[in-house]
Amino acid sequence: MSESKTDVLILGAGVIGLSCAWYLLGRGRRVTVLDRGRVGGGASHGNCGTLTPSHAAPLAMPGMIGEALRMMWRKDAPFHVAPRVDLELLGWFLRFARRCNWRDFQAVNAAKAKILTHSRGLIGDLVAAQNLSCDFAANGTLYVFREQQALDDFGWHLDSLRAVGIPVEERSAAEMLALEPGLRDDIVGGVFHPGDAQLRPDRYVAELARLVRAAGGEIVEDCAVEDFSTAGAKVDAVATSRGRYRADEVVFALGAWSPAVAKRLDLRIPLQPGKGYSITYERPARAPRIPLVLKEDSVCVTAWADGYRLGSTMEFAGYDTSLNRLRLDALRRGAARYLHEPEGPRVLEEWYGWRPMTWDDLPILGRSGRWDNLTLATGHGMLGVSMSLASGQLVAETVGGAATTLDAAPYSPQRFHL
Ligand SMILES: Cc1cc2nc3c(=O)[nH]c(=O)nc-3n(C[C@H](O)[C@H](O)[C@H](O)COP(=O)(O)OP(=O)(O)OC[C@H]3O[C@@H](n4cnc5c(N)ncnc54)[C@H](O)[C@@H]3O)c2cc1C
């Protein structure tokens, strides 16, 4: 078996691993990225592609546990926990439950707002500077409501976004219909988030890979990380299906697959796969111009020049690889409650992906306390595309021993003793 040596080895060629690679190359490092499949073949492939500082609020909030328990009995609910005996999942939920209080909510809301807003700016700048072909559009997002009670109850959420500097604009039903004539007349109103944006995620990831290669980075596909050898407090080599790789520094960006691989380094990463689904269609004639979040049904609708996607749902079902028809149908039914033309003429792809969910809903970014040359870049949950470039920048600064542009403390692996 062969052996290769580089400055920095990045494990995982999803949107996070590639963002780290781009910024490390920018700091003059030689970089090799390994992936057991194809570039961007994990959660980074079929997600909704929205860039959303407006999603700063953490999933853990007061009242969430009651809501989750109610939804557990509905198999097509947007949030579902498949009932089964799994001690790691139970531990994850107990910690999550403890976070459902206002103090933790506010701290995470502020930390997510910072990384989301910074990343949103970096992505817009990179798309423009490098002329990335990924259907980027800085056109905001529109949250749509069908029930007055749900819209009224959303008021506190808007206050929490304003409190961390995220602009929100309330819209009447008439204004919503003027903005998006494809919406049904029985919607009651909504909220416009002017700071949000959208892109086509598979193309964005392909463009990041192009930039990485053009800057001299190497990306090795079909190369599964299997084990590690260590020397003192350092990761000395990574054993893969394509031989051994050695590097001065290792960046761990394996998304929802992180926990199993990290166990080989005695690290217990507290992640659960949060399964989501999407259906991609040919673009319907009345596709929305602005990405929509259909609030009561939790369906996200994104349209591009040559495509249209319904996506979302959050299912805690372990590493289950089935395409659950109930959940795909729930996306279709949800969209039909809000849109005149909820589906495109032809289905191009039905897809699921595993979001890497931490119980505090913050990513894990920074040096491991256990291994001197290991940096973690995982746990981006529902917002990995949105947080991608700020994460890559922070990791590259950390590996380079530089001061970080963002305060790195809220994302530190030390909060999980990693
Ligand atoms: C339905 C859905 C909708 C979403 N919508 C949005 C959205 O609108 N906006 C947003 O910001 N985020 C969204 N997300 C979340 C986003 O997709 C993720 O947070 C993000 O893709 C995570 O990126 P990643 O690079 O960490 O993981 P991944 O993209 O999963 O990459 C991990 C990589 O590691 C590789 N790998 C795994 N094991 C090994 C191994 N042993 N050896 C080598 N390689 C390995 C995998 O092949 C994979 O390529 C959505 C997710 C879902 C499921």
Short mmCIF file of N, CA and C in Angstrom, two decimals, residues 201-274:
data_model
loop_
_atom_site.label_atom_id
_atom_site.label_comp_id
_atom_site.label_asym_id
_atom_site.label_seq_id
_atom_site.Cartn_x
_atom_site.Cartn_y
_atom_site.Cartn_z
N PRO A 201 -27.03 23.93 -4.00
CA PRO A 201 -25.94 23.40 -3.17
C PRO A 201 -24.99 22.46 -3.90
N ASP A 202 -25.51 21.58 -4.79
CA ASP A 202 -24.59 20.66 -5.47
C ASP A 202 -23.63 21.44 -6.37
N ARG A 203 -24.12 22.51 -6.97
CA ARG A 203 -23.23 23.31 -7.84
C ARG A 203 -22.23 24.12 -7.01
N TYR A 204 -22.69 24.61 -5.88
CA TYR A 204 -21.79 25.36 -4.98
C TYR A 204 -20.62 24.47 -4.54
N VAL A 205 -20.96 23.24 -4.15
CA VAL A 205 -19.92 22.31 -3.70
C VAL A 205 -18.98 21.97 -4.86
N ALA A 206 -19.55 21.77 -6.05
CA ALA A 206 -18.71 21.46 -7.22
C ALA A 206 -17.79 22.64 -7.52
N GLU A 207 -18.29 23.85 -7.35
CA GLU A 207 -17.46 25.04 -7.59
C GLU A 207 -16.37 25.18 -6.53
N LEU A 208 -16.71 24.87 -5.28
CA LEU A 208 -15.66 24.90 -4.24
C LEU A 208 -14.56 23.90 -4.58
N ALA A 209 -14.97 22.71 -5.04
CA ALA A 209 -13.97 21.68 -5.40
C ALA A 209 -13.11 22.18 -6.56
N ARG A 210 -13.73 22.87 -7.51
CA ARG A 210 -12.96 23.41 -8.64
C ARG A 210 -11.91 24.41 -8.14
N LEU A 211 -12.35 25.31 -7.23
CA LEU A 211 -11.41 26.31 -6.68
C LEU A 211 -10.26 25.63 -5.94
N VAL A 212 -10.61 24.61 -5.14
CA VAL A 212 -9.58 23.92 -4.35
C VAL A 212 -8.55 23.30 -5.28
N ARG A 213 -9.02 22.63 -6.32
CA ARG A 213 -8.08 21.98 -7.25
C ARG A 213 -7.24 23.03 -7.99
N ALA A 214 -7.92 24.12 -8.40
CA ALA A 214 -7.20 25.16 -9.15
C ALA A 214 -6.12 25.81 -8.28
N ALA A 215 -6.35 25.83 -6.97
CA ALA A 215 -5.36 26.44 -6.06
C ALA A 215 -4.28 25.45 -5.65
N GLY A 216 -4.32 24.24 -6.24
CA GLY A 216 -3.26 23.26 -5.97
C GLY A 216 -3.64 22.19 -4.96
N GLY A 217 -4.87 22.23 -4.46
CA GLY A 217 -5.30 21.20 -3.50
C GLY A 217 -5.58 19.88 -4.21
N GLU A 218 -5.41 18.79 -3.46
CA GLU A 218 -5.70 17.47 -4.03
C GLU A 218 -6.98 16.94 -3.37
N ILE A 219 -7.88 16.38 -4.17
CA ILE A 219 -9.08 15.76 -3.60
C ILE A 219 -9.09 14.30 -4.05
N VAL A 220 -9.13 13.39 -3.07
CA VAL A 220 -9.10 11.97 -3.40
C VAL A 220 -10.46 11.37 -3.08
N GLU A 221 -11.17 10.93 -4.12
CA GLU A 221 -12.50 10.35 -3.93
C GLU A 221 -12.38 8.83 -3.78
N ASP A 222 -13.50 8.19 -3.39
CA ASP A 222 -13.52 6.74 -3.16
C ASP A 222 -12.38 6.32 -2.23
N CYS A 223 -12.19 7.07 -1.20
CA CYS A 223 -11.07 6.85 -0.27
C CYS A 223 -11.63 6.92 1.16
N ALA A 224 -11.97 5.75 1.71
CA ALA A 224 -12.63 5.71 3.03
C ALA A 224 -11.60 5.73 4.15
N VAL A 225 -11.80 6.63 5.10
CA VAL A 225 -10.95 6.65 6.30
C VAL A 225 -11.36 5.47 7.18
N GLU A 226 -10.38 4.64 7.53
CA GLU A 226 -10.71 3.43 8.30
C GLU A 226 -10.14 3.44 9.71
N ASP A 227 -8.97 4.00 9.87
CA ASP A 227 -8.34 3.95 11.20
C ASP A 227 -7.22 5.00 11.29
N PHE A 228 -6.63 5.08 12.48
CA PHE A 228 -5.57 6.08 12.70
C PHE A 228 -4.41 5.41 13.42
N SER A 229 -3.20 5.90 13.19
CA SER A 229 -2.14 5.54 14.13
C SER A 229 -1.67 6.82 14.79
N THR A 230 -1.30 6.71 16.05
CA THR A 230 -0.98 7.90 16.83
C THR A 230 0.44 7.76 17.40
N ALA A 231 1.03 8.91 17.71
CA ALA A 231 2.36 8.92 18.34
C ALA A 231 2.31 9.99 19.42
N GLY A 232 2.36 9.60 20.66
CA GLY A 232 2.20 10.57 21.76
C GLY A 232 0.83 11.21 21.66
N ALA A 233 0.80 12.56 21.66
CA ALA A 233 -0.49 13.25 21.59
C ALA A 233 -0.80 13.69 20.16
N LYS A 234 -0.21 13.01 19.17
CA LYS A 234 -0.43 13.41 17.78
C LYS A 234 -1.05 12.29 16.96
N VAL A 235 -1.86 12.69 15.98
CA VAL A 235 -2.32 11.73 14.97
C VAL A 235 -1.17 11.62 13.98
N ASP A 236 -0.62 10.41 13.87
CA ASP A 236 0.58 10.24 13.05
C ASP A 236 0.22 9.88 11.60
N ALA A 237 -0.80 9.03 11.42
CA ALA A 237 -1.17 8.60 10.07
C ALA A 237 -2.64 8.21 10.03
N VAL A 238 -3.22 8.33 8.84
CA VAL A 238 -4.62 7.93 8.64
C VAL A 238 -4.62 6.75 7.69
N ALA A 239 -5.22 5.65 8.12
CA ALA A 239 -5.29 4.46 7.27
C ALA A 239 -6.59 4.53 6.47
N THR A 240 -6.49 4.39 5.16
CA THR A 240 -7.68 4.48 4.31
C THR A 240 -7.75 3.27 3.38
N SER A 241 -8.86 3.20 2.66
CA SER A 241 -9.01 2.11 1.68
C SER A 241 -8.04 2.28 0.51
N ARG A 242 -7.36 3.42 0.46
CA ARG A 242 -6.37 3.65 -0.62
C ARG A 242 -4.97 3.88 -0.06
N GLY A 243 -4.70 3.33 1.08
CA GLY A 243 -3.35 3.44 1.63
C GLY A 243 -3.27 4.43 2.78
N ARG A 244 -2.03 4.65 3.27
CA ARG A 244 -1.83 5.52 4.43
C ARG A 244 -1.54 6.95 4.00
N TYR A 245 -2.09 7.88 4.75
CA TYR A 245 -1.82 9.31 4.51
C TYR A 245 -1.24 9.90 5.79
N ARG A 246 -0.22 10.73 5.63
CA ARG A 246 0.37 11.39 6.79
C ARG A 246 0.36 12.90 6.55
N ALA A 247 0.25 13.66 7.64
CA ALA A 247 0.21 15.12 7.51
C ALA A 247 0.61 15.74 8.84
N ASP A 248 1.04 17.00 8.78
CA ASP A 248 1.35 17.70 10.04
C ASP A 248 0.07 17.95 10.82
N GLU A 249 -1.01 18.22 10.07
CA GLU A 249 -2.29 18.58 10.71
C GLU A 249 -3.41 17.77 10.07
N VAL A 250 -4.42 17.43 10.88
CA VAL A 250 -5.58 16.71 10.37
C VAL A 250 -6.84 17.49 10.73
N VAL A 251 -7.72 17.69 9.73
CA VAL A 251 -9.02 18.36 9.97
C VAL A 251 -10.11 17.33 9.76
N PHE A 252 -10.98 17.25 10.74
CA PHE A 252 -12.00 16.20 10.78
C PHE A 252 -13.35 16.81 10.39
N ALA A 253 -13.82 16.51 9.15
CA ALA A 253 -15.04 17.16 8.64
C ALA A 253 -15.97 16.10 8.02
N LEU A 254 -16.33 15.12 8.85
CA LEU A 254 -17.07 13.97 8.33
C LEU A 254 -18.58 14.08 8.54
N GLY A 255 -19.09 15.27 8.84
CA GLY A 255 -20.53 15.46 8.95
C GLY A 255 -21.16 14.44 9.89
N ALA A 256 -22.31 13.89 9.50
CA ALA A 256 -23.06 12.99 10.37
C ALA A 256 -22.33 11.66 10.62
N TRP A 257 -21.30 11.38 9.83
CA TRP A 257 -20.54 10.14 10.03
C TRP A 257 -19.44 10.32 11.09
N SER A 258 -19.32 11.50 11.64
CA SER A 258 -18.20 11.79 12.54
C SER A 258 -18.11 10.85 13.75
N PRO A 259 -19.22 10.55 14.45
CA PRO A 259 -19.06 9.82 15.71
C PRO A 259 -18.36 8.47 15.57
N ALA A 260 -18.75 7.66 14.58
CA ALA A 260 -18.18 6.31 14.46
C ALA A 260 -16.68 6.40 14.17
N VAL A 261 -16.27 7.31 13.28
CA VAL A 261 -14.85 7.39 12.93
C VAL A 261 -14.06 7.97 14.11
N ALA A 262 -14.66 8.94 14.82
CA ALA A 262 -13.95 9.59 15.94
C ALA A 262 -13.70 8.62 17.09
N LYS A 263 -14.55 7.60 17.21
CA LYS A 263 -14.33 6.61 18.29
C LYS A 263 -12.96 5.96 18.14
N ARG A 264 -12.46 5.88 16.92
CA ARG A 264 -11.13 5.28 16.67
C ARG A 264 -10.03 6.14 17.29
N LEU A 265 -10.37 7.39 17.61
CA LEU A 265 -9.41 8.29 18.27
C LEU A 265 -9.82 8.55 19.73
N ASP A 266 -10.67 7.67 20.25
CA ASP A 266 -11.16 7.80 21.64
C ASP A 266 -11.94 9.09 21.87
N LEU A 267 -12.55 9.63 20.82
CA LEU A 267 -13.36 10.85 20.98
C LEU A 267 -14.82 10.48 20.85
N ARG A 268 -15.63 10.95 21.78
CA ARG A 268 -17.07 10.68 21.71
C ARG A 268 -17.79 11.95 21.27
N ILE A 269 -18.01 12.07 19.97
CA ILE A 269 -18.66 13.28 19.44
C ILE A 269 -20.18 13.12 19.59
N PRO A 270 -20.82 14.02 20.34
CA PRO A 270 -22.26 13.83 20.63
C PRO A 270 -23.14 14.30 19.48
N LEU A 271 -23.13 13.54 18.41
CA LEU A 271 -23.92 13.89 17.22
C LEU A 271 -24.96 12.84 16.94
N GLN A 272 -26.13 13.25 16.50
CA GLN A 272 -27.13 12.33 15.97
C GLN A 272 -27.42 12.73 14.52
N PRO A 273 -27.66 11.73 13.66
CA PRO A 273 -28.06 12.08 12.29
C PRO A 273 -29.51 12.55 12.29
N GLY A 274 -29.76 13.76 11.84
CA GLY A 274 -31.13 14.30 11.73
C GLY A 274 -31.54 14.19 10.26
#
